[in-house]
XYZ file of C-alpha atoms in Angstrom:
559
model
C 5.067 -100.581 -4.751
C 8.801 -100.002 -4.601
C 9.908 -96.688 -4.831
C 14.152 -95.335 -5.662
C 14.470 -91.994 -4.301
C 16.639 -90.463 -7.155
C 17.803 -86.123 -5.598
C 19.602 -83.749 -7.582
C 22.422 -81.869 -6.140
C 23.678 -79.879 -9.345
C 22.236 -78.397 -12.176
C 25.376 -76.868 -13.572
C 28.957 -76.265 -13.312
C 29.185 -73.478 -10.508
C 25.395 -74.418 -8.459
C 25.650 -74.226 -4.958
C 28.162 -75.787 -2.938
C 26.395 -76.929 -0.329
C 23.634 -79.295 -1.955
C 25.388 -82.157 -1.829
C 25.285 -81.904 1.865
C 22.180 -80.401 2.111
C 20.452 -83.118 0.167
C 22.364 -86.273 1.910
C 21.004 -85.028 5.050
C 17.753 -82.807 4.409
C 15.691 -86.625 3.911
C 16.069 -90.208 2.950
C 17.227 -90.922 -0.848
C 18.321 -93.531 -2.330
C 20.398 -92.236 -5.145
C 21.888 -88.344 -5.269
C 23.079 -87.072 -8.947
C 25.015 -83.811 -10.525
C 24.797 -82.532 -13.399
C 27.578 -80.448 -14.206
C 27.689 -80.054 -17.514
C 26.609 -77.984 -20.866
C 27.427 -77.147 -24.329
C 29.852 -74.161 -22.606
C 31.133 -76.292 -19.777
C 32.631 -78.942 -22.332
C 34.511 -76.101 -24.458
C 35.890 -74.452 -20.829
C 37.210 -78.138 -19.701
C 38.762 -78.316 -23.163
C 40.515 -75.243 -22.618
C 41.656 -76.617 -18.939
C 42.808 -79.841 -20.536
C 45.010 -77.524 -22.941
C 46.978 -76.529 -19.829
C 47.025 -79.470 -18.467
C 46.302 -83.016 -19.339
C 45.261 -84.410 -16.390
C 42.664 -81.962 -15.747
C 38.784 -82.159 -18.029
C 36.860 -82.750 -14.583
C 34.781 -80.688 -12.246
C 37.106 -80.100 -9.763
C 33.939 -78.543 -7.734
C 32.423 -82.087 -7.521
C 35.746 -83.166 -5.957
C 35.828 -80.530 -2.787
C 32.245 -81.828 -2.434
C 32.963 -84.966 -1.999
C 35.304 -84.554 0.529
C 32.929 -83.340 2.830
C 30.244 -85.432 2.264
C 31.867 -88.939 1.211
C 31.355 -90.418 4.535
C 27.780 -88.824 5.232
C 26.972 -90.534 1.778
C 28.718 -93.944 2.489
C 27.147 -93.844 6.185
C 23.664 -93.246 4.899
C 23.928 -95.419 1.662
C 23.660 -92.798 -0.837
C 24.800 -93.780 -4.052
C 25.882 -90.831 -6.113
C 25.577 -90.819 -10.140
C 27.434 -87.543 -11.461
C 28.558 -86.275 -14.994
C 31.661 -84.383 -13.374
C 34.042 -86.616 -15.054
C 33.494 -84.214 -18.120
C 36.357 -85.078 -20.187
C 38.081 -87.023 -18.418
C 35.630 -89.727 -16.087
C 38.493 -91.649 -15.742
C 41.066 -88.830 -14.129
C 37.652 -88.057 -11.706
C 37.197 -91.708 -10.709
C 40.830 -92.331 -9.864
C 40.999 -89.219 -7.915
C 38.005 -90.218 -6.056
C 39.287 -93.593 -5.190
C 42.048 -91.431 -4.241
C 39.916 -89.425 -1.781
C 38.224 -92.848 -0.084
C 41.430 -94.144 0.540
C 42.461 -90.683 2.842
C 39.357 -91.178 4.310
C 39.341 -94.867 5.126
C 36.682 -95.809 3.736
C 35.874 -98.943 1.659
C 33.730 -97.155 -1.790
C 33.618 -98.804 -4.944
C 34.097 -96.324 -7.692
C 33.175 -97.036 -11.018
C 33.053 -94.542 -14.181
C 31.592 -94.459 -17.502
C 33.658 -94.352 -21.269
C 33.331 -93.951 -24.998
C 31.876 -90.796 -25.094
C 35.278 -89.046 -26.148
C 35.659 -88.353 -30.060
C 38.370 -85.912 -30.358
C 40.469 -87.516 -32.312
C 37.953 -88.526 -35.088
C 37.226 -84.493 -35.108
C 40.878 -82.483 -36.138
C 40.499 -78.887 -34.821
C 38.174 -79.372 -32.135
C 38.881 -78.641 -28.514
C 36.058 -81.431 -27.549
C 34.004 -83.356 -29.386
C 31.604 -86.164 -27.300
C 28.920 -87.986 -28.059
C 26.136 -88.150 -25.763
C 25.553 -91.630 -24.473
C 22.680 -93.172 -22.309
C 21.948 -94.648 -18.954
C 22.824 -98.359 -19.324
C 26.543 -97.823 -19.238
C 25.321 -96.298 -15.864
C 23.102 -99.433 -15.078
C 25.800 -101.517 -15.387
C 28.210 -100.010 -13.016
C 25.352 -99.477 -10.382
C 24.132 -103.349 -11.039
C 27.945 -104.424 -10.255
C 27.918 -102.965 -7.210
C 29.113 -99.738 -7.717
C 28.896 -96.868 -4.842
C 30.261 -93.956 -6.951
C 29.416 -93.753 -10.964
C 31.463 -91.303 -12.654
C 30.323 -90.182 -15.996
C 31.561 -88.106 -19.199
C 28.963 -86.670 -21.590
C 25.533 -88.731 -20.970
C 22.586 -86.884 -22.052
C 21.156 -85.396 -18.561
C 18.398 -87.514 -18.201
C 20.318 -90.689 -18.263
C 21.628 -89.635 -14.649
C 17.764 -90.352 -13.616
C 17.433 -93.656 -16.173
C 20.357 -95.124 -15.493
C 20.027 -95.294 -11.679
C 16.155 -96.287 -12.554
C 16.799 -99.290 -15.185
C 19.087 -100.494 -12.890
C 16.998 -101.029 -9.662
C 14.338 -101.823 -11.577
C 16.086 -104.231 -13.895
C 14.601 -102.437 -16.624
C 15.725 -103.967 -20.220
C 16.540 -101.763 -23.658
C 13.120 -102.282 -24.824
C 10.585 -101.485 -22.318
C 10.328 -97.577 -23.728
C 7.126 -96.367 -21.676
C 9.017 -97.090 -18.237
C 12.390 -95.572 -19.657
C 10.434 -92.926 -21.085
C 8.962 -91.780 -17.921
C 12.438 -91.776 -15.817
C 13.808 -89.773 -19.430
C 10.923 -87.548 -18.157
C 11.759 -87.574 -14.045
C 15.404 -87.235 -15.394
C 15.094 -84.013 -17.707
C 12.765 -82.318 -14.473
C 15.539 -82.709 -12.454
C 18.376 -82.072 -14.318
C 18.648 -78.213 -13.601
C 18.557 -78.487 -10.620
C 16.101 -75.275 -8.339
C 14.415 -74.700 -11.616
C 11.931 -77.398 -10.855
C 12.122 -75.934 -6.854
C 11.105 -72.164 -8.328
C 14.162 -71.239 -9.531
C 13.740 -69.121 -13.145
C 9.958 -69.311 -12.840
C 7.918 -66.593 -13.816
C 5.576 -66.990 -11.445
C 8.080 -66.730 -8.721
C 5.753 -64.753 -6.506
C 3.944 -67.502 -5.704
C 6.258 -69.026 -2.914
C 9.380 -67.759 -1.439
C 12.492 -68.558 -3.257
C 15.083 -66.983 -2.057
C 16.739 -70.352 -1.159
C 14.535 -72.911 -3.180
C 15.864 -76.641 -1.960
C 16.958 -78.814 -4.611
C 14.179 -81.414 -6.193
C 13.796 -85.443 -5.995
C 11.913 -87.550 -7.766
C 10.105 -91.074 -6.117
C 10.111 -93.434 -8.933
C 8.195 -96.234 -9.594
C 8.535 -99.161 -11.613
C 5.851 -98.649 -14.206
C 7.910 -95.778 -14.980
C 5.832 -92.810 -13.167
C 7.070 -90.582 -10.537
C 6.326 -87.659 -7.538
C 8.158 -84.889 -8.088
C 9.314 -83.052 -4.827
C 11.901 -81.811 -2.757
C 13.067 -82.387 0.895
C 10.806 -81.218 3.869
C 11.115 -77.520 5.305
C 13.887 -77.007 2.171
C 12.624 -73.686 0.238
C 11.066 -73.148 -2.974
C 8.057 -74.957 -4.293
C 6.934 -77.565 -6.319
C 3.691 -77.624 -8.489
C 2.564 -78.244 -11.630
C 3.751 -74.785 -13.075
C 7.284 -75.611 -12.211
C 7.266 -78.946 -12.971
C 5.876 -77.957 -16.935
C 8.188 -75.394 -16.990
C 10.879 -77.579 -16.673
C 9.445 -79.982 -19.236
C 9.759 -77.350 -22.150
C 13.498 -75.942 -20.711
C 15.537 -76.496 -24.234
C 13.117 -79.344 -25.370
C 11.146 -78.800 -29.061
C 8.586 -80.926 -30.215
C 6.363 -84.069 -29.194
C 9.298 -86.303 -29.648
C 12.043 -86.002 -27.540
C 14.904 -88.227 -28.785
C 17.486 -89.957 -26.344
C 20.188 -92.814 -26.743
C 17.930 -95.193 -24.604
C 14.389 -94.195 -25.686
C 12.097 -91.489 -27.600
C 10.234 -89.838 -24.865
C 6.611 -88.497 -26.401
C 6.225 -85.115 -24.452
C 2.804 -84.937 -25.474
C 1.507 -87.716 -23.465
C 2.917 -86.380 -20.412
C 0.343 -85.550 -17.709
C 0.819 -83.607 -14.429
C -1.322 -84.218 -11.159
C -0.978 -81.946 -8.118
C -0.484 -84.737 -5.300
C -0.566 -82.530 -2.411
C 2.034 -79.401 -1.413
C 5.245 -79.456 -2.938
C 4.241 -82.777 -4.891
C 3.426 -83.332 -8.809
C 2.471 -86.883 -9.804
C 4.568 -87.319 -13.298
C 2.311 -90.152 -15.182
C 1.247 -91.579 -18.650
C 4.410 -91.168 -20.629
C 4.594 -92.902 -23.711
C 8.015 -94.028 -24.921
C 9.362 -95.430 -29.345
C 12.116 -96.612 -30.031
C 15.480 -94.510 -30.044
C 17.122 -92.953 -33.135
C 19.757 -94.530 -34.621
C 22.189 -91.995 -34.483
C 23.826 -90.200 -31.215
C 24.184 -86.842 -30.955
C 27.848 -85.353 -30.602
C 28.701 -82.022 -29.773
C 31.424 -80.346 -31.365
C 33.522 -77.635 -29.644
C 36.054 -75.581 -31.101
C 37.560 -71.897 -31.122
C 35.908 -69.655 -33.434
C 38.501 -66.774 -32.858
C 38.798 -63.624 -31.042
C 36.503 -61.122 -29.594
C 36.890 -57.968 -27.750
C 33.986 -55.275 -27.042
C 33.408 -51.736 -25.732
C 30.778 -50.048 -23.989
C 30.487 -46.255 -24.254
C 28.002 -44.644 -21.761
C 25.924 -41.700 -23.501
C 24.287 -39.332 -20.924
C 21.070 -37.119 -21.688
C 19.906 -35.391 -24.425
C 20.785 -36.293 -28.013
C 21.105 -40.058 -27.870
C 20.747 -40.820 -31.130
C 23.173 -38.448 -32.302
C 25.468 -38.636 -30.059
C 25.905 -42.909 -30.983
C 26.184 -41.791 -34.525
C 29.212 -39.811 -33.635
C 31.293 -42.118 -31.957
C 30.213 -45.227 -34.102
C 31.387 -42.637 -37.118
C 34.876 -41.955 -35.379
C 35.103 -46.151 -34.802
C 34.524 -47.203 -38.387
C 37.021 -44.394 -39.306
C 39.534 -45.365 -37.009
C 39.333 -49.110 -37.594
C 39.164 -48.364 -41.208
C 42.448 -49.431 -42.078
C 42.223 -53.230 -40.589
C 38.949 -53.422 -39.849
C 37.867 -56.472 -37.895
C 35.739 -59.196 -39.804
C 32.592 -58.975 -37.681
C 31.233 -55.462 -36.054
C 28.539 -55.092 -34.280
C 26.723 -52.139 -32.571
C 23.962 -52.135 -30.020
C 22.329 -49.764 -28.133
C 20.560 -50.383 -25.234
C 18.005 -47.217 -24.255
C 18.079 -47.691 -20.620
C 18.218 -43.790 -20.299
C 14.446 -41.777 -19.075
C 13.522 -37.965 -19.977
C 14.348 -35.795 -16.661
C 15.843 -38.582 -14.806
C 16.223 -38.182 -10.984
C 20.098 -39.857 -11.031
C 22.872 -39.827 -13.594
C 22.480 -43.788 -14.278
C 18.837 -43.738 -15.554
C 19.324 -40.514 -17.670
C 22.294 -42.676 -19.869
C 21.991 -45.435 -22.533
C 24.180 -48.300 -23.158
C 26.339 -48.591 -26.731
C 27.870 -51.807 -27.037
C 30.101 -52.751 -29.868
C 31.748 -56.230 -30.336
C 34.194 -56.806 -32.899
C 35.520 -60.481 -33.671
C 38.113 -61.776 -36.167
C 40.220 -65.185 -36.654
C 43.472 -62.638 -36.044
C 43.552 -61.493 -32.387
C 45.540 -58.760 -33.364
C 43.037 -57.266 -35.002
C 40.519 -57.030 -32.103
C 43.635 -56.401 -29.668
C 45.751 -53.043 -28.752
C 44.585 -51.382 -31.770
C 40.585 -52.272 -30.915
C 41.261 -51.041 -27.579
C 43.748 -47.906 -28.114
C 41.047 -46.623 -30.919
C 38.510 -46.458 -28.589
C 40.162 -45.136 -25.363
C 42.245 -42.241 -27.614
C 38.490 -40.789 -28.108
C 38.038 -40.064 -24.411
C 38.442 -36.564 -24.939
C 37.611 -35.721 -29.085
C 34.108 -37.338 -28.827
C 30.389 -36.706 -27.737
C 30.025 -34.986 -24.515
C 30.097 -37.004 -21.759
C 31.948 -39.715 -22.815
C 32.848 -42.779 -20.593
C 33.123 -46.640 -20.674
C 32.465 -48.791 -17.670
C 35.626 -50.475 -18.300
C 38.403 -49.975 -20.482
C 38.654 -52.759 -23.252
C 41.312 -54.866 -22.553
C 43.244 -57.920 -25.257
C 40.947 -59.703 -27.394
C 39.785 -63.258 -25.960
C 39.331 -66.354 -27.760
C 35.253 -67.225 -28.150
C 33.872 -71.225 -28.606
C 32.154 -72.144 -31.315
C 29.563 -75.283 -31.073
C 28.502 -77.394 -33.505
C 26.014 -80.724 -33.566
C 27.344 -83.895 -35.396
C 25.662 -87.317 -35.674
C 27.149 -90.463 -35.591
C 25.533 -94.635 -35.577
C 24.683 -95.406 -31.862
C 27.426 -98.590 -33.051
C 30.084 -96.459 -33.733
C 30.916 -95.498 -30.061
C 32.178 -98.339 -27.705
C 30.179 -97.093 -24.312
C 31.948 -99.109 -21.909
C 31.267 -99.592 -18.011
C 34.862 -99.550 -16.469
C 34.415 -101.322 -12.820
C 35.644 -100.540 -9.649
C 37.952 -103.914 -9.435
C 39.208 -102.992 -13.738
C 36.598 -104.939 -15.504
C 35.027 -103.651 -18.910
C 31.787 -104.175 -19.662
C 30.567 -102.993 -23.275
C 27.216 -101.655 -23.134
C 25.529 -102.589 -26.805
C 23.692 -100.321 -28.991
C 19.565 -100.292 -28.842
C 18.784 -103.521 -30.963
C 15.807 -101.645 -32.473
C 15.774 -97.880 -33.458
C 13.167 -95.633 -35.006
C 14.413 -92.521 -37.284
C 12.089 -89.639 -35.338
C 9.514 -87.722 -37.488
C 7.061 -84.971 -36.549
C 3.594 -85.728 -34.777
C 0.380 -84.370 -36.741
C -0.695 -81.351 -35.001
C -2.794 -82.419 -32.447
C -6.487 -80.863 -31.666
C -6.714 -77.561 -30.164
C -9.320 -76.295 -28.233
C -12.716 -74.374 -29.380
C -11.498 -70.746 -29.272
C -12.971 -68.410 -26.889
C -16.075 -66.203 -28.594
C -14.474 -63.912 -30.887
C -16.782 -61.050 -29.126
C -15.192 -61.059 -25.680
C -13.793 -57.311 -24.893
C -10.421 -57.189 -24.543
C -7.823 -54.981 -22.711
C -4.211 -54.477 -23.992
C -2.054 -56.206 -21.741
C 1.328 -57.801 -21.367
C 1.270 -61.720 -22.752
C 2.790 -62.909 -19.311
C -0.205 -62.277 -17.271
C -1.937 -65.208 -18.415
C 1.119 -67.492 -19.615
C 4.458 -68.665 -18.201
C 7.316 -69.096 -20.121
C 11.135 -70.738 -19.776
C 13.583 -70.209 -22.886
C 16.976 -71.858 -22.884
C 19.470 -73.079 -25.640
C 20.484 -75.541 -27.860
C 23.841 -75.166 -29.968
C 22.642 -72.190 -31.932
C 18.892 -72.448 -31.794
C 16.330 -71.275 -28.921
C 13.205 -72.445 -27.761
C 10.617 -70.447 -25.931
C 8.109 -72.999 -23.971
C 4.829 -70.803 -23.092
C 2.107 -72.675 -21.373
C -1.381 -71.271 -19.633
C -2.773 -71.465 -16.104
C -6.126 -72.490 -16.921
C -8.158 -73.734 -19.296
C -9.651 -70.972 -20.778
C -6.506 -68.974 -20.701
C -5.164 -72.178 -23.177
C -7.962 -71.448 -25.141
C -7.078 -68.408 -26.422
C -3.156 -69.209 -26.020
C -3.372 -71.677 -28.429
C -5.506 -70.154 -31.172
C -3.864 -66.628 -30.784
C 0.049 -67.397 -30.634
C 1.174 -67.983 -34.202
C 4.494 -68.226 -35.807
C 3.556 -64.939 -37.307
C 2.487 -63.249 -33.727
C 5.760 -64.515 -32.385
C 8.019 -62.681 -34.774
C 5.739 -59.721 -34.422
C 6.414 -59.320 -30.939
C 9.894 -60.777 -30.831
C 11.253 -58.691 -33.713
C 14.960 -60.230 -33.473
C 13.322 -63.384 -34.713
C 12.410 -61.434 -38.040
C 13.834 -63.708 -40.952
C 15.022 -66.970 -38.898
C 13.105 -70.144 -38.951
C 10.188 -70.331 -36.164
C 8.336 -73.359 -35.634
C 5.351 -74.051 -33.165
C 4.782 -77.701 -31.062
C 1.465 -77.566 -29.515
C 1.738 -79.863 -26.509
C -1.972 -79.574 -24.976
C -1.771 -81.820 -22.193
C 0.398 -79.577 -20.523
C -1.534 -76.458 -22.110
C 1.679 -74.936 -23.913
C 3.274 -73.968 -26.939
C 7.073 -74.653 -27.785
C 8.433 -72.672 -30.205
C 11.879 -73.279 -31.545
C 14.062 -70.496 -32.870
C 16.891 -71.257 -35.307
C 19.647 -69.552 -35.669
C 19.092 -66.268 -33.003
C 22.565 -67.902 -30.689
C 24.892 -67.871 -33.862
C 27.407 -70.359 -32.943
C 26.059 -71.381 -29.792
C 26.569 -69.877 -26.293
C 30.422 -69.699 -25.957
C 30.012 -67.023 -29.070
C 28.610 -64.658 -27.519
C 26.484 -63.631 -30.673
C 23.722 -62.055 -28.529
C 23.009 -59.933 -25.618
C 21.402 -62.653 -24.146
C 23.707 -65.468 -25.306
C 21.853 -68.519 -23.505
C 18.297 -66.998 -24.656
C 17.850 -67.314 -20.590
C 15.511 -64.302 -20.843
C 14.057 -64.828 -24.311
C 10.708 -66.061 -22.946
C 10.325 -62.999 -20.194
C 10.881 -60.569 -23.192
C 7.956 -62.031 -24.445
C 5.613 -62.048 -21.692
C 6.034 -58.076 -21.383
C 4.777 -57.740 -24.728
C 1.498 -56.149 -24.634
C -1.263 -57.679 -27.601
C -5.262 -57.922 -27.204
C -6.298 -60.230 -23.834
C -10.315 -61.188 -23.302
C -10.621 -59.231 -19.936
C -12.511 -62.080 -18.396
C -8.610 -63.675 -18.457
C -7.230 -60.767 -16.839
């Protein structure tokens, strides 16, 4: 059976440098992609293409490529990346541009349509997210070098995929399983042991980047180039699978991808057979994310030392409101972060953390006056003041937002090395995605079993990541009994019980039992989405390891 060696050599906009090199010459592939983009990356190449209107791409990808252009061409690595951001076409020239120095003869193709600025007044960006045929296309034609805008990550995996495979729009169990292959590869090390909570169980201080072997029927081996570091298993492949997913359905341009017919075979070290995915029909709508400026923001963080804590943040948050009285900004907020313990053997652990942000559409008023106020109490406050860092002029903060249009309404066009255009049509049929009935759970474990109070994350993993202003927190157990009692004991209502900041927000639970996990989505705890800042934790990165150190009830014979 023929296999297409799809790597990944970028989960984000900043990874590691050297993985394009590392993976062109760590094994044999047959296609290397990057992802380089997310919901912030978009609103910072906005911002870039403010300055300057040739600019929109990841310039990173660029500097790569220059290195490894002729290792890629030699070895004949085709190389499918979404580091044209905003502007695929400005990335495609300037690689042409770059083959040319270089002598050498690559055909560079990129993919278009995804841009709707200008049916959006006010936003910085605003781009649909299209699929992998546009991609197929370009790859089918002949193309050494597919440049993207905003695809939907996984169609970096299908498009390569449809194309070798000559895949049509309607064969949705094979798409579905490179949509699968596709979304565990995406990020890049956190399918290698990157951001697992079970990190201890390999080394990872250097975790090589993953590959997937595709097959035809749509399955896969998940794995990574031999004597690279890191791991692969099943743990890091599921965790992966629920990173910023929801429920059973997991909607695309090209297919519907059920998540709860995936199934995960160890195939020997550092190798996870992917198999059984089921695939519907795609929505009719694409999604389109919205980026804009929300306004201004500027924060403070005063260092209290010692005794009297409490007291002493009610004193300076009293001399703040007073001060800003007079123009106060539209949005305050205060947090305090007890990082302090009694009879502590340096300064740092005796002091505690008080953070206030303050944001308004006026950047005067979270500029000199923010700032001033808080700096002209360095000497008339609580005892011991200090701040890190003074505050400086308020900054502008993003604001994303999630729009819908008809898959028709965008004209996703393949633009081919030699000039030609070839439109890429919408899905002939669609299918408007509903919820799944909750599947069957397990018997419960015997209600009798003595239990120990312990933290949740000694018998569950979890990732956590974002979506626009919503969170999800996949959880999923190590063994069957440990699913068992996951799955019966894990409510809505136990989540907001041990995740008070939830309290009042929308929670909803997507069993997903073939991989023994819960999702649980989280509306509204991001605000506005990432580039807002609304949280501590603005990405909800750590959500899930806050909730594995909670401590409930566990059956001992688990622990």
């Amino acid at each position: 059976m023929t296999v297409l060696r799809i790597g990944n050599a970028s989960g984000f906009y900043g990874d590691r440098f050297d993985a394009l090199r590392e993976m062109l010459t760590g094994g044999d592939l047959d296609v290397l992609t990057g992802d380089y983009l997310a919901e912030l990356t978009m609103l910072i190449l906005g911002r870039d293409r403010l300055k300057d209107p040739t600019a929109g791409y990841a310039r990173t990808f660029l500097r790569q490529l220059e290195e490894c252009l002729g290792l890629a061409h030699e070895r004949g690595v085709r190389i499918v990346t979404n580091a044209g951001g905003l502007n695929p076409a400005g990335l495609a020239d300037a690689v042409r541009a770059l083959a040319y120095r270089l002598g050498l003869p690559v055909r560079v193709a990129h993919v278009e349509g995804d841009d709707l600025t200008a049916r959006h007044p006010g936003s910085l960006a605003a781009h649909a997210y299209l699929g992998g045929f546009g991609i197929a296309a370009c790859l089918r034609e002949g193309a050494d070098i597919v440049v993207t805008g905003r695809v939907t990550d996984a169609a970096l995996v299908t498009g390569p995929a449809a194309a070798h495979f000559g895949w049509g729009p309607g064969e949705y169990d094979r798409l579905a399983g490179a949509v699968v292959a596709g979304h565990v590869l995406e990020c890049g090390t956190q399918a290698t042991g990157g951001n697992y909570s079970f990190f201890a169980d390999g080394d990872i201080r250097r975790p090589g980047f993953p590959l997937a072997e595709l097959r035809e029927d749509g399955s896969c081996v998940i794995t990574k180039h031999p004597g690279t570091g890191g791991f692969v298993d099943t743990g890091t492949v599921t965790a992966q699978l629920l990173y910023e997913t929801a429920g059973a359905r997991y909607a695309g341009p090209d297919v519907t991808a059920r998540l709860d017919t995936v199934r995960l075979t160890q195939d020997g070290p550092d190798r996870v057979r992917v198999h059984g995915v089921r695939g519907e029909a795609p929505p009719p709508t694409l999604k389109v994310g919205l980026n804009r400026l929300g306004g201004f923001r500027n924060e403070v963080v005063f260092v209290l030392t010692g005794l009297d804590i409490e007291a002493k943040a009610a004193v300076v948050k009293a001399q703040m409101t007073d001060a800003l009285a007079k123009s106060p900004p539209e949005e305050v907020r205060w947090e305090l972060a007890r990082t302090d313990h009694p009879d502590a053997p340096t300064e740092e652990t005796a002091s505690a953390l008080l953070r206030l942000v303050v944001r308004d559409p006026d950047p005067e008023a979270v500029g000199r006056a923010f700032s001033g106020a808080a700096i002209e109490l360095a000497l008339a406050s609580y005892p011991g003041f200090h701040v890190p860092q003074p505050p400086g002029k308020g900054a502008p903060y993003g604001v994303f937002d999630a729009e819908y249009v008809d898959q028709g309404a965008v004209e996703h066009t393949a633009v081919l090395h030699d000039g030609r255009r070839i439109p890429v049509p919408p899905p002939h049929d669609t299918l408007v995605p509903h919820p799944v009935d909750e599947p069957p759970l397990p018997e419960p474990l015997p209600a009798d079993l003595p239990t120990r109070r312990a933290p949740l994350g000694l018998v569950a993993g979890a990732r956590s990541g974002d979506k626009g202003g919503n969170a999800n927190i996949g959880l999923w157990a190590r063994s069957d009994d440990a699913w068992r009692w996951l799955a019966h004991t894990l409510t809505t209502d136990r989540l907001r019980a041990l995740l008070p900041e939830t309290a009042g927000l929308p929670v909803t639970r997507h069993p997903l039992p073939e991989l023994r996990a819960l999702n649980f989505v989280v509306e509204g705890i991001l605000g506005a989405g990432v580039a807002s800042q609304h949280r501590f934790d603005p990405q909800a990165k750590a959500l899930g390891e806050w909730l594995r150190s909670r401590h409930l009830d566990i059956p001992e014979v688990l622990l």
